[in-house]
PDB file of C-alpha atoms and ligand atoms in Angstrom:
ATOM      1  CA  MET A   1     -77.997 -48.394   9.666  1.00  0.00           C
ATOM      2  CA  LEU A   2     -75.588 -48.541   6.704  1.00  0.00           C
ATOM      3  CA  GLN A   3     -72.839 -46.996   8.786  1.00  0.00           C
ATOM      4  CA  SER A   4     -72.092 -45.339  12.093  1.00  0.00           C
ATOM      5  CA  THR A   5     -73.869 -42.007  12.523  1.00  0.00           C
ATOM      6  CA  ILE A   6     -70.907 -40.668  14.488  1.00  0.00           C
ATOM      7  CA  PRO A   7     -68.565 -38.749  12.170  1.00  0.00           C
ATOM      8  CA  PRO A   8     -64.849 -39.676  12.263  1.00  0.00           C
ATOM      9  CA  HIS A   9     -63.743 -36.396  13.881  1.00  0.00           C
ATOM     10  CA  GLU A  10     -66.064 -37.094  16.807  1.00  0.00           C
ATOM     11  CA  LYS A  11     -64.757 -40.635  17.197  1.00  0.00           C
ATOM     12  CA  ARG A  12     -61.229 -39.233  17.267  1.00  0.00           C
ATOM     13  CA  ALA A  13     -62.100 -36.624  19.898  1.00  0.00           C
ATOM     14  CA  ALA A  14     -63.781 -39.333  21.991  1.00  0.00           C
ATOM     15  CA  PHE A  15     -60.709 -41.557  21.586  1.00  0.00           C
ATOM     16  CA  ARG A  16     -58.442 -38.744  22.808  1.00  0.00           C
ATOM     17  CA  ALA A  17     -60.718 -38.132  25.794  1.00  0.00           C
ATOM     18  CA  ALA A  18     -60.839 -41.848  26.632  1.00  0.00           C
ATOM     19  CA  LEU A  19     -57.041 -42.032  26.485  1.00  0.00           C
ATOM     20  CA  ALA A  20     -56.749 -39.003  28.744  1.00  0.00           C
ATOM     21  CA  SER A  21     -59.088 -40.610  31.286  1.00  0.00           C
ATOM     22  CA  GLY A  22     -56.317 -43.040  32.235  1.00  0.00           C
ATOM     23  CA  THR A  23     -58.495 -46.155  31.999  1.00  0.00           C
ATOM     24  CA  LEU A  24     -57.272 -49.081  29.920  1.00  0.00           C
ATOM     25  CA  LEU A  25     -58.902 -49.194  26.468  1.00  0.00           C
ATOM     26  CA  ARG A  26     -59.467 -52.735  25.202  1.00  0.00           C
ATOM     27  CA  MET A  27     -59.291 -52.983  21.414  1.00  0.00           C
ATOM     28  CA  PRO A  28     -59.702 -56.478  19.938  1.00  0.00           C
ATOM     29  CA  GLY A  29     -58.759 -56.923  16.285  1.00  0.00           C
ATOM     30  CA  ALA A  30     -61.738 -57.017  13.926  1.00  0.00           C
ATOM     31  CA  PHE A  31     -61.183 -59.457  11.071  1.00  0.00           C
ATOM     32  CA  ASN A  32     -64.044 -57.929   9.113  1.00  0.00           C
ATOM     33  CA  PRO A  33     -66.724 -55.235   9.543  1.00  0.00           C
ATOM     34  CA  LEU A  34     -69.177 -57.726  11.093  1.00  0.00           C
ATOM     35  CA  SER A  35     -66.723 -58.657  13.828  1.00  0.00           C
ATOM     36  CA  ALA A  36     -66.281 -54.929  14.541  1.00  0.00           C
ATOM     37  CA  GLN A  37     -70.036 -54.763  15.157  1.00  0.00           C
ATOM     38  CA  LEU A  38     -69.681 -57.669  17.574  1.00  0.00           C
ATOM     39  CA  ILE A  39     -66.801 -55.924  19.399  1.00  0.00           C
ATOM     40  CA  GLN A  40     -68.991 -52.834  19.850  1.00  0.00           C
ATOM     41  CA  ASP A  41     -71.999 -54.902  20.901  1.00  0.00           C
ATOM     42  CA  LYS A  42     -69.940 -56.609  23.612  1.00  0.00           C
ATOM     43  CA  GLY A  43     -68.946 -53.277  25.125  1.00  0.00           C
ATOM     44  CA  PHE A  44     -65.299 -52.853  24.169  1.00  0.00           C
ATOM     45  CA  GLU A  45     -63.760 -49.399  23.962  1.00  0.00           C
ATOM     46  CA  GLY A  46     -62.243 -49.632  20.485  1.00  0.00           C
ATOM     47  CA  VAL A  47     -61.502 -51.721  17.420  1.00  0.00           C
ATOM     48  CA  TYR A  48     -58.043 -52.643  16.139  1.00  0.00           C
ATOM     49  CA  VAL A  49     -57.345 -53.345  12.463  1.00  0.00           C
ATOM     50  CA  SER A  50     -54.364 -55.674  12.269  1.00  0.00           C
ATOM     51  CA  GLY A  51     -51.896 -55.893   9.398  1.00  0.00           C
ATOM     52  CA  ALA A  52     -51.365 -59.559  10.173  1.00  0.00           C
ATOM     53  CA  VAL A  53     -55.110 -60.203   9.889  1.00  0.00           C
ATOM     54  CA  LEU A  54     -55.474 -58.082   6.772  1.00  0.00           C
ATOM     55  CA  SER A  55     -52.738 -59.991   4.986  1.00  0.00           C
ATOM     56  CA  ALA A  56     -53.868 -63.393   6.291  1.00  0.00           C
ATOM     57  CA  ASP A  57     -57.368 -62.525   5.094  1.00  0.00           C
ATOM     58  CA  LEU A  58     -55.904 -62.224   1.587  1.00  0.00           C
ATOM     59  CA  GLY A  59     -54.066 -65.537   2.042  1.00  0.00           C
ATOM     60  CA  LEU A  60     -50.716 -63.755   2.374  1.00  0.00           C
ATOM     61  CA  PRO A  61     -47.979 -63.755   5.013  1.00  0.00           C
ATOM     62  CA  ASP A  62     -47.440 -60.564   7.037  1.00  0.00           C
ATOM     63  CA  ILE A  63     -44.279 -59.408   5.268  1.00  0.00           C
ATOM     64  CA  GLY A  64     -45.326 -56.067   3.847  1.00  0.00           C
ATOM     65  CA  LEU A  65     -47.078 -57.321   0.706  1.00  0.00           C
ATOM     66  CA  THR A  66     -50.330 -55.422   1.219  1.00  0.00           C
ATOM     67  CA  THR A  67     -50.648 -52.001  -0.364  1.00  0.00           C
ATOM     68  CA  LEU A  68     -51.789 -48.710   1.127  1.00  0.00           C
ATOM     69  CA  SER A  69     -54.967 -48.838  -0.970  1.00  0.00           C
ATOM     70  CA  GLU A  70     -55.848 -52.308   0.282  1.00  0.00           C
ATOM     71  CA  VAL A  71     -55.210 -51.353   3.902  1.00  0.00           C
ATOM     72  CA  ALA A  72     -57.065 -48.027   3.710  1.00  0.00           C
ATOM     73  CA  GLN A  73     -60.042 -49.644   1.991  1.00  0.00           C
ATOM     74  CA  ARG A  74     -60.392 -52.526   4.440  1.00  0.00           C
ATOM     75  CA  ALA A  75     -59.747 -50.331   7.477  1.00  0.00           C
ATOM     76  CA  GLY A  76     -62.395 -47.910   6.188  1.00  0.00           C
ATOM     77  CA  GLN A  77     -64.935 -50.707   5.717  1.00  0.00           C
ATOM     78  CA  ILE A  78     -64.367 -51.705   9.323  1.00  0.00           C
ATOM     79  CA  ALA A  79     -64.279 -48.176  10.798  1.00  0.00           C
ATOM     80  CA  ARG A  80     -67.493 -47.048   9.100  1.00  0.00           C
ATOM     81  CA  VAL A  81     -69.746 -49.698  10.677  1.00  0.00           C
ATOM     82  CA  THR A  82     -68.794 -48.974  14.268  1.00  0.00           C
ATOM     83  CA  ASP A  83     -69.268 -46.032  16.624  1.00  0.00           C
ATOM     84  CA  LEU A  84     -66.012 -47.024  18.309  1.00  0.00           C
ATOM     85  CA  PRO A  85     -62.662 -45.499  17.421  1.00  0.00           C
ATOM     86  CA  ALA A  86     -60.635 -47.750  15.118  1.00  0.00           C
ATOM     87  CA  LEU A  87     -56.835 -47.915  15.167  1.00  0.00           C
ATOM     88  CA  VAL A  88     -55.073 -49.380  12.140  1.00  0.00           C
ATOM     89  CA  ASP A  89     -51.686 -51.000  11.701  1.00  0.00           C
ATOM     90  CA  ALA A  90     -49.944 -49.067   8.923  1.00  0.00           C
ATOM     91  CA  ASP A  91     -46.774 -51.197   9.062  1.00  0.00           C
ATOM     92  CA  THR A  92     -43.755 -49.099   8.022  1.00  0.00           C
ATOM     93  CA  GLY A  93     -45.973 -46.400   6.492  1.00  0.00           C
ATOM     94  CA  PHE A  94     -45.785 -47.646   2.890  1.00  0.00           C
ATOM     95  CA  GLY A  95     -42.621 -45.926   1.779  1.00  0.00           C
ATOM     96  CA  GLU A  96     -40.480 -42.891   2.407  1.00  0.00           C
ATOM     97  CA  PRO A  97     -41.514 -40.049   4.752  1.00  0.00           C
ATOM     98  CA  MET A  98     -43.563 -38.326   2.018  1.00  0.00           C
ATOM     99  CA  ASN A  99     -45.448 -41.587   1.469  1.00  0.00           C
ATOM    100  CA  VAL A 100     -46.071 -41.792   5.218  1.00  0.00           C
ATOM    101  CA  ALA A 101     -47.749 -38.366   5.105  1.00  0.00           C
ATOM    102  CA  ARG A 102     -49.992 -39.602   2.290  1.00  0.00           C
ATOM    103  CA  THR A 103     -50.722 -42.777   4.227  1.00  0.00           C
ATOM    104  CA  VAL A 104     -51.936 -40.689   7.162  1.00  0.00           C
ATOM    105  CA  GLN A 105     -54.216 -38.638   4.924  1.00  0.00           C
ATOM    106  CA  LEU A 106     -55.772 -41.653   3.188  1.00  0.00           C
ATOM    107  CA  ILE A 107     -56.308 -43.386   6.517  1.00  0.00           C
ATOM    108  CA  GLU A 108     -57.867 -40.208   7.910  1.00  0.00           C
ATOM    109  CA  ASP A 109     -60.138 -40.076   4.854  1.00  0.00           C
ATOM    110  CA  ALA A 110     -61.114 -43.697   5.542  1.00  0.00           C
ATOM    111  CA  GLY A 111     -62.505 -42.611   8.908  1.00  0.00           C
ATOM    112  CA  LEU A 112     -59.957 -44.157  11.244  1.00  0.00           C
ATOM    113  CA  ALA A 113     -59.165 -42.654  14.638  1.00  0.00           C
ATOM    114  CA  GLY A 114     -55.462 -43.373  14.400  1.00  0.00           C
ATOM    115  CA  LEU A 115     -52.653 -45.530  13.042  1.00  0.00           C
ATOM    116  CA  HIS A 116     -49.315 -46.890  14.050  1.00  0.00           C
ATOM    117  CA  ILE A 117     -46.105 -46.683  12.068  1.00  0.00           C
ATOM    118  CA  GLU A 118     -43.234 -48.982  12.969  1.00  0.00           C
ATOM    119  CA  ASP A 119     -39.454 -48.644  12.743  1.00  0.00           C
ATOM    120  CA  GLN A 120     -38.756 -51.932  10.965  1.00  0.00           C
ATOM    121  CA  VAL A 121     -36.884 -52.057   7.684  1.00  0.00           C
ATOM    122  CA  ASN A 122     -38.730 -53.071   4.552  1.00  0.00           C
ATOM    123  CA  PRO A 123     -39.746 -55.832   4.078  1.00  0.00           C
ATOM    124  CA  LYS A 124     -41.183 -55.886   7.587  1.00  0.00           C
ATOM    125  CA  ARG A 125     -42.230 -59.015   9.418  1.00  0.00           C
ATOM    126  CA  CYS A 126     -44.368 -60.001  12.373  1.00  0.00           C
ATOM    127  CA  GLY A 127     -42.990 -58.242  15.450  1.00  0.00           C
ATOM    128  CA  HIS A 128     -42.913 -61.479  17.424  1.00  0.00           C
ATOM    129  CA  LEU A 129     -40.625 -63.349  15.042  1.00  0.00           C
ATOM    130  CA  ASP A 130     -36.854 -63.518  15.263  1.00  0.00           C
ATOM    131  CA  GLY A 131     -34.542 -61.934  12.701  1.00  0.00           C
ATOM    132  CA  LYS A 132     -36.252 -58.532  12.525  1.00  0.00           C
ATOM    133  CA  GLU A 133     -34.262 -55.419  11.672  1.00  0.00           C
ATOM    134  CA  VAL A 134     -34.992 -51.806  12.443  1.00  0.00           C
ATOM    135  CA  VAL A 135     -34.065 -48.613  10.618  1.00  0.00           C
ATOM    136  CA  ASP A 136     -31.658 -46.089  12.143  1.00  0.00           C
ATOM    137  CA  GLU A 137     -32.976 -43.507  14.567  1.00  0.00           C
ATOM    138  CA  ASN A 138     -33.037 -40.676  12.052  1.00  0.00           C
ATOM    139  CA  THR A 139     -35.180 -42.634   9.578  1.00  0.00           C
ATOM    140  CA  ALA A 140     -37.538 -43.764  12.354  1.00  0.00           C
ATOM    141  CA  LEU A 141     -38.019 -40.192  13.582  1.00  0.00           C
ATOM    142  CA  LYS A 142     -38.559 -38.859  10.055  1.00  0.00           C
ATOM    143  CA  ARG A 143     -41.429 -41.316   9.543  1.00  0.00           C
ATOM    144  CA  ILE A 144     -43.155 -39.989  12.651  1.00  0.00           C
ATOM    145  CA  ARG A 145     -42.440 -36.355  11.825  1.00  0.00           C
ATOM    146  CA  ALA A 146     -43.934 -36.861   8.368  1.00  0.00           C
ATOM    147  CA  ALA A 147     -47.005 -38.574   9.830  1.00  0.00           C
ATOM    148  CA  VAL A 148     -47.612 -35.714  12.251  1.00  0.00           C
ATOM    149  CA  LEU A 149     -47.147 -33.060   9.547  1.00  0.00           C
ATOM    150  CA  GLY A 150     -49.400 -34.980   7.172  1.00  0.00           C
ATOM    151  CA  ARG A 151     -52.489 -35.195   9.348  1.00  0.00           C
ATOM    152  CA  ARG A 152     -55.273 -32.648   9.033  1.00  0.00           C
ATOM    153  CA  ASP A 153     -57.355 -33.544  12.074  1.00  0.00           C
ATOM    154  CA  PRO A 154     -55.209 -32.771  15.143  1.00  0.00           C
ATOM    155  CA  ASN A 155     -57.092 -35.478  17.043  1.00  0.00           C
ATOM    156  CA  PHE A 156     -56.031 -38.199  14.599  1.00  0.00           C
ATOM    157  CA  LEU A 157     -53.695 -40.370  16.690  1.00  0.00           C
ATOM    158  CA  VAL A 158     -50.192 -40.957  15.365  1.00  0.00           C
ATOM    159  CA  MET A 159     -48.735 -43.866  17.284  1.00  0.00           C
ATOM    160  CA  ALA A 160     -45.100 -44.874  16.892  1.00  0.00           C
ATOM    161  CA  ARG A 161     -44.220 -48.528  17.217  1.00  0.00           C
ATOM    162  CA  THR A 162     -40.699 -49.590  17.965  1.00  0.00           C
ATOM    163  CA  ASP A 163     -39.502 -53.113  17.252  1.00  0.00           C
ATOM    164  CA  ILE A 164     -35.993 -52.457  18.519  1.00  0.00           C
ATOM    165  CA  ARG A 165     -36.356 -54.544  21.726  1.00  0.00           C
ATOM    166  CA  GLY A 166     -36.499 -57.818  19.774  1.00  0.00           C
ATOM    167  CA  THR A 167     -33.558 -56.976  17.522  1.00  0.00           C
ATOM    168  CA  LEU A 168     -31.017 -57.280  20.348  1.00  0.00           C
ATOM    169  CA  SER A 169     -30.432 -60.675  21.910  1.00  0.00           C
ATOM    170  CA  ASP A 170     -29.364 -59.223  25.262  1.00  0.00           C
ATOM    171  CA  SER A 171     -32.557 -58.161  27.039  1.00  0.00           C
ATOM    172  CA  THR A 172     -30.916 -55.374  29.079  1.00  0.00           C
ATOM    173  CA  GLN A 173     -29.462 -53.842  25.945  1.00  0.00           C
ATOM    174  CA  GLY A 174     -32.755 -54.381  24.134  1.00  0.00           C
ATOM    175  CA  MET A 175     -34.718 -52.544  26.803  1.00  0.00           C
ATOM    176  CA  ARG A 176     -32.179 -49.742  26.983  1.00  0.00           C
ATOM    177  CA  ALA A 177     -32.531 -49.254  23.229  1.00  0.00           C
ATOM    178  CA  ALA A 178     -36.344 -49.478  23.398  1.00  0.00           C
ATOM    179  CA  ILE A 179     -36.553 -46.843  26.137  1.00  0.00           C
ATOM    180  CA  ASP A 180     -34.222 -44.532  24.268  1.00  0.00           C
ATOM    181  CA  ARG A 181     -36.133 -44.892  21.012  1.00  0.00           C
ATOM    182  CA  ALA A 182     -39.527 -44.547  22.683  1.00  0.00           C
ATOM    183  CA  LYS A 183     -38.463 -41.245  24.238  1.00  0.00           C
ATOM    184  CA  LYS A 184     -37.154 -39.895  20.955  1.00  0.00           C
ATOM    185  CA  LEU A 185     -40.263 -40.983  19.026  1.00  0.00           C
ATOM    186  CA  ALA A 186     -42.427 -39.184  21.586  1.00  0.00           C
ATOM    187  CA  ASP A 187     -40.214 -36.096  21.305  1.00  0.00           C
ATOM    188  CA  ALA A 188     -40.632 -36.239  17.508  1.00  0.00           C
ATOM    189  CA  GLY A 189     -44.383 -35.854  18.028  1.00  0.00           C
ATOM    190  CA  ALA A 190     -45.769 -39.381  18.428  1.00  0.00           C
ATOM    191  CA  ASP A 191     -49.044 -39.218  20.371  1.00  0.00           C
ATOM    192  CA  ALA A 192     -48.583 -42.727  21.727  1.00  0.00           C
ATOM    193  CA  ILE A 193     -45.969 -45.499  21.809  1.00  0.00           C
ATOM    194  CA  PHE A 194     -46.327 -49.170  20.909  1.00  0.00           C
ATOM    195  CA  PRO A 195     -43.346 -51.001  22.410  1.00  0.00           C
ATOM    196  CA  GLU A 196     -43.330 -54.282  20.475  1.00  0.00           C
ATOM    197  CA  ALA A 197     -42.393 -57.679  21.940  1.00  0.00           C
ATOM    198  CA  MET A 198     -42.089 -56.707  25.600  1.00  0.00           C
ATOM    199  CA  ALA A 199     -41.296 -59.840  27.562  1.00  0.00           C
ATOM    200  CA  SER A 200     -42.610 -58.902  31.023  1.00  0.00           C
ATOM    201  CA  LEU A 201     -44.814 -56.505  32.953  1.00  0.00           C
ATOM    202  CA  GLU A 202     -41.635 -54.878  34.259  1.00  0.00           C
ATOM    203  CA  GLU A 203     -40.672 -54.042  30.700  1.00  0.00           C
ATOM    204  CA  PHE A 204     -44.041 -52.370  30.089  1.00  0.00           C
ATOM    205  CA  ALA A 205     -43.567 -50.496  33.376  1.00  0.00           C
ATOM    206  CA  ALA A 206     -40.129 -49.295  32.235  1.00  0.00           C
ATOM    207  CA  ILE A 207     -41.592 -47.838  29.016  1.00  0.00           C
ATOM    208  CA  ARG A 208     -44.434 -46.288  31.014  1.00  0.00           C
ATOM    209  CA  GLU A 209     -41.860 -44.618  33.241  1.00  0.00           C
ATOM    210  CA  ALA A 210     -39.850 -43.326  30.261  1.00  0.00           C
ATOM    211  CA  VAL A 211     -42.570 -41.475  28.294  1.00  0.00           C
ATOM    212  CA  ASP A 212     -45.471 -39.170  29.109  1.00  0.00           C
ATOM    213  CA  VAL A 213     -47.694 -40.306  26.224  1.00  0.00           C
ATOM    214  CA  PRO A 214     -50.091 -43.313  26.262  1.00  0.00           C
ATOM    215  CA  ILE A 215     -48.577 -46.757  25.651  1.00  0.00           C
ATOM    216  CA  LEU A 216     -50.023 -49.861  23.996  1.00  0.00           C
ATOM    217  CA  ALA A 217     -49.601 -53.532  24.911  1.00  0.00           C
ATOM    218  CA  ASN A 218     -49.857 -56.187  22.211  1.00  0.00           C
ATOM    219  CA  MET A 219     -51.383 -59.370  23.635  1.00  0.00           C
ATOM    220  CA  THR A 220     -50.922 -61.496  20.540  1.00  0.00           C
ATOM    221  CA  GLU A 221     -50.951 -65.232  21.109  1.00  0.00           C
ATOM    222  CA  PHE A 222     -48.003 -67.495  20.269  1.00  0.00           C
ATOM    223  CA  GLY A 223     -45.666 -64.475  20.493  1.00  0.00           C
ATOM    224  CA  LYS A 224     -42.928 -63.153  22.748  1.00  0.00           C
ATOM    225  CA  SER A 225     -45.128 -61.583  25.426  1.00  0.00           C
ATOM    226  CA  GLU A 226     -46.911 -63.581  28.078  1.00  0.00           C
ATOM    227  CA  LEU A 227     -50.675 -63.066  27.923  1.00  0.00           C
ATOM    228  CA  PHE A 228     -51.189 -60.645  30.790  1.00  0.00           C
ATOM    229  CA  THR A 229     -54.677 -59.830  32.032  1.00  0.00           C
ATOM    230  CA  THR A 230     -56.275 -56.461  31.447  1.00  0.00           C
ATOM    231  CA  ARG A 231     -56.006 -55.882  35.210  1.00  0.00           C
ATOM    232  CA  GLN A 232     -52.244 -56.562  35.213  1.00  0.00           C
ATOM    233  CA  LEU A 233     -51.710 -54.239  32.260  1.00  0.00           C
ATOM    234  CA  ALA A 234     -53.847 -51.470  33.771  1.00  0.00           C
ATOM    235  CA  ASP A 235     -51.870 -51.770  37.003  1.00  0.00           C
ATOM    236  CA  VAL A 236     -48.580 -51.011  35.233  1.00  0.00           C
ATOM    237  CA  GLY A 237     -50.134 -48.003  33.485  1.00  0.00           C
ATOM    238  CA  VAL A 238     -50.784 -49.401  30.007  1.00  0.00           C
ATOM    239  CA  ASN A 239     -53.423 -47.315  28.171  1.00  0.00           C
ATOM    240  CA  ILE A 240     -54.440 -49.540  25.242  1.00  0.00           C
ATOM    241  CA  VAL A 241     -54.383 -53.310  24.893  1.00  0.00           C
ATOM    242  CA  ILE A 242     -54.851 -55.001  21.533  1.00  0.00           C
ATOM    243  CA  PHE A 243     -55.775 -58.631  20.854  1.00  0.00           C
ATOM    244  CA  PRO A 244     -54.849 -58.235  17.196  1.00  0.00           C
ATOM    245  CA  VAL A 245     -55.261 -61.653  15.640  1.00  0.00           C
ATOM    246  CA  SER A 246     -57.297 -63.365  18.393  1.00  0.00           C
ATOM    247  CA  LEU A 247     -60.765 -63.240  16.798  1.00  0.00           C
ATOM    248  CA  LEU A 248     -59.397 -64.534  13.501  1.00  0.00           C
ATOM    249  CA  ARG A 249     -57.603 -67.348  15.314  1.00  0.00           C
ATOM    250  CA  LEU A 250     -60.770 -68.246  17.211  1.00  0.00           C
ATOM    251  CA  ALA A 251     -62.945 -68.129  14.098  1.00  0.00           C
ATOM    252  CA  MET A 252     -60.455 -70.100  12.006  1.00  0.00           C
ATOM    253  CA  GLY A 253     -60.091 -72.686  14.777  1.00  0.00           C
ATOM    254  CA  ALA A 254     -63.868 -73.138  14.802  1.00  0.00           C
ATOM    255  CA  ALA A 255     -64.020 -73.218  10.979  1.00  0.00           C
ATOM    256  CA  GLU A 256     -61.349 -75.897  10.834  1.00  0.00           C
ATOM    257  CA  ARG A 257     -63.151 -78.088  13.355  1.00  0.00           C
ATOM    258  CA  GLY A 258     -66.404 -77.552  11.464  1.00  0.00           C
ATOM    259  CA  LEU A 259     -64.906 -78.674   8.163  1.00  0.00           C
ATOM    260  CA  GLU A 260     -63.478 -81.746   9.863  1.00  0.00           C
ATOM    261  CA  THR A 261     -66.905 -82.507  11.289  1.00  0.00           C
ATOM    262  CA  ILE A 262     -68.482 -82.491   7.804  1.00  0.00           C
ATOM    263  CA  LEU A 263     -65.811 -84.946   6.677  1.00  0.00           C
ATOM    264  CA  ALA A 264     -66.196 -87.179   9.701  1.00  0.00           C
ATOM    265  CA  GLU A 265     -69.932 -87.028  10.347  1.00  0.00           C
ATOM    266  CA  GLY A 266     -71.391 -86.067   6.995  1.00  0.00           C
ATOM    267  CA  SER A 267     -73.304 -83.126   8.480  1.00  0.00           C
ATOM    268  CA  LEU A 268     -72.870 -80.188  10.836  1.00  0.00           C
ATOM    269  CA  THR A 269     -75.750 -81.093  13.141  1.00  0.00           C
ATOM    270  CA  SER A 270     -73.420 -81.622  16.100  1.00  0.00           C
ATOM    271  CA  LYS A 271     -71.867 -78.175  15.569  1.00  0.00           C
ATOM    272  CA  VAL A 272     -75.083 -76.141  15.326  1.00  0.00           C
ATOM    273  CA  PRO A 273     -75.121 -75.321  19.084  1.00  0.00           C
ATOM    274  CA  GLU A 274     -71.697 -73.639  18.668  1.00  0.00           C
ATOM    275  CA  MET A 275     -72.840 -71.481  15.746  1.00  0.00           C
ATOM    276  CA  GLN A 276     -74.002 -67.897  15.908  1.00  0.00           C
ATOM    277  CA  THR A 277     -77.719 -68.149  15.206  1.00  0.00           C
ATOM    278  CA  ARG A 278     -79.458 -66.494  12.281  1.00  0.00           C
ATOM    279  CA  ALA A 279     -81.388 -64.311  14.759  1.00  0.00           C
ATOM    280  CA  ARG A 280     -78.204 -63.106  16.459  1.00  0.00           C
ATOM    281  CA  LEU A 281     -76.551 -62.353  13.113  1.00  0.00           C
ATOM    282  CA  TYR A 282     -79.569 -60.332  12.024  1.00  0.00           C
ATOM    283  CA  GLU A 283     -79.572 -58.495  15.341  1.00  0.00           C
ATOM    284  CA  LEU A 284     -75.908 -57.504  14.940  1.00  0.00           C
ATOM    285  CA  ILE A 285     -76.384 -56.164  11.423  1.00  0.00           C
ATOM    286  CA  ASP A 286     -79.695 -54.509  12.382  1.00  0.00           C
ATOM    287  CA  TYR A 287     -81.744 -56.343   9.793  1.00  0.00           C
ATOM    288  CA  ALA A 288     -84.942 -54.969  11.307  1.00  0.00           C
ATOM    289  CA  GLY A 289     -83.744 -51.383  10.845  1.00  0.00           C
ATOM    290  CA  TYR A 290     -83.238 -51.969   7.120  1.00  0.00           C
ATOM    291  CA  SER A 291     -86.677 -53.542   6.755  1.00  0.00           C
ATOM    292  CA  SER A 292     -88.454 -50.616   8.348  1.00  0.00           C
ATOM    293  CA  PHE A 293     -86.383 -48.123   6.323  1.00  0.00           C
ATOM    294  CA  ASP A 294     -87.333 -49.973   3.158  1.00  0.00           C
ATOM    295  CA  GLU A 295     -90.976 -50.058   4.162  1.00  0.00           C
ATOM    296  CA  GLY A 296     -90.923 -46.306   4.844  1.00  0.00           C
ATOM    297  CA  ILE A 297     -89.533 -45.551   1.385  1.00  0.00           C
ATOM    298  CA  PHE A 298     -91.986 -47.915  -0.272  1.00  0.00           C
ATOM    299  CA  THR A 299     -94.972 -46.363   1.491  1.00  0.00           C
ATOM    300  CA  PHE A 300     -93.705 -42.856   0.781  1.00  0.00           C
ATOM    301  CA  ASP A 301     -93.338 -43.530  -2.960  1.00  0.00           C
ATOM    302  CA  LEU A 302     -96.849 -44.938  -3.263  1.00  0.00           C
ATOM    303  CA  SER A 303     -98.587 -42.020  -1.548  1.00  0.00           C
ATOM    304  CA  HIS A 304     -96.410 -39.566  -3.473  1.00  0.00           C
ATOM    305  CA  ASN A 305     -97.442 -41.126  -6.796  1.00  0.00           C
ATOM    306  CA  ARG A 306    -101.113 -41.087  -5.874  1.00  0.00           C
ATOM    307  CA  ASP A 307    -101.018 -37.377  -4.974  1.00  0.00           C
ATOM    308  CA  SER A 308     -99.384 -36.291  -8.229  1.00  0.00           C
TER     309      SER A 308
HETATM  310  C1  MIC B   1     -49.784 -56.436  15.934  1.00  0.00           C
HETATM  311  C2  MIC B   1     -49.339 -56.982  14.622  1.00  0.00           C
HETATM  312  O1  MIC B   1     -48.480 -56.045  14.010  1.00  0.00           O
HETATM  313  C3  MIC B   1     -50.531 -57.137  13.675  1.00  0.00           C
HETATM  314  O2  MIC B   1     -50.316 -57.010  12.475  1.00  0.00           O
HETATM  315  O3  MIC B   1     -51.618 -57.435  14.154  1.00  0.00           O
HETATM  316  C4  MIC B   1     -48.643 -58.366  14.706  1.00  0.00           C
HETATM  317  C5  MIC B   1     -49.467 -59.425  15.384  1.00  0.00           C
HETATM  318  C6  MIC B   1     -48.984 -60.849  15.168  1.00  0.00           C
HETATM  319  O4  MIC B   1     -48.443 -61.174  14.093  1.00  0.00           O
HETATM  320  O5  MIC B   1     -49.205 -61.668  16.052  1.00  0.00           O
HETATM  321  C7  MIC B   1     -47.273 -58.185  15.343  1.00  0.00           C
HETATM  322  O6  MIC B   1     -46.322 -57.906  14.605  1.00  0.00           O
HETATM  323  O7  MIC B   1     -47.177 -58.291  16.574  1.00  0.00           O
HETATM  324 MG1   MG B   2     -48.645 -55.774  12.017  1.00  0.00          MG
END
């Protein structure tokens, strides 16, 4: 009730242990705290907090307009209602290396299990769009170094994302650069690597081969990567898979069709079977738990007053 009873440091330790187990952790993107509760209820291993979703939620494009405070607050709202570890997209870290250290601390304070910092220039853009640019190696490594030095809980996961693959039109050159950068980011202290915009399973396998730390696969729709199955990704040694924007896309698709139905049919009667029921919603947010808590307090107060 009210929030997860598992403190953040325990979620982080559990996340580290799960990563060490070698099984693939499936982390769909929660578009709000309620959807994080659904992700937990369905038996997933973690929750992802996407920058693309966070900005879209505010009606903004994903071009680095959101602030650290907005991201930390929303990520914290999501992390606190689930027992699962939550990993947040911290874009380019919100500034220079010193800012990155502060970003890590605020995100730690918000109860997250980890974050990822990418090597794009500011203003960043969606990793699956063309025309991205990355910072030089030294700047990329400094961001990660600062993140690692900034954290207080050693189990807080600092993941480095590299967007370099998509900045080179020749795929062989792109992969060579991605492998090189992934290795150096890991050497700089990154606990995990997020190789962005991999085009094939072979490319994921090549990154897997190059580094000893866990790697993440981004199964975002309408992007550069084919949508591989969890089995395929596990087979090439991927440790975490995110479906960052998928729940938002599904929900918005349903919302759009619902609005069109009101216009066309004058009511939503035909859509009711597709809706989450009131009972299911109440179950997810543990309505019953709040009622009995409230009742307990009410009863306690009455007897207390009578005795005094
Ligand atoms: C993972 C990602 O960084 C995100 O913000 O969720 C995006 C997802 C997307 O825009 O589809 C990305 O850059 O891949
Ligand atoms: Mg993002």
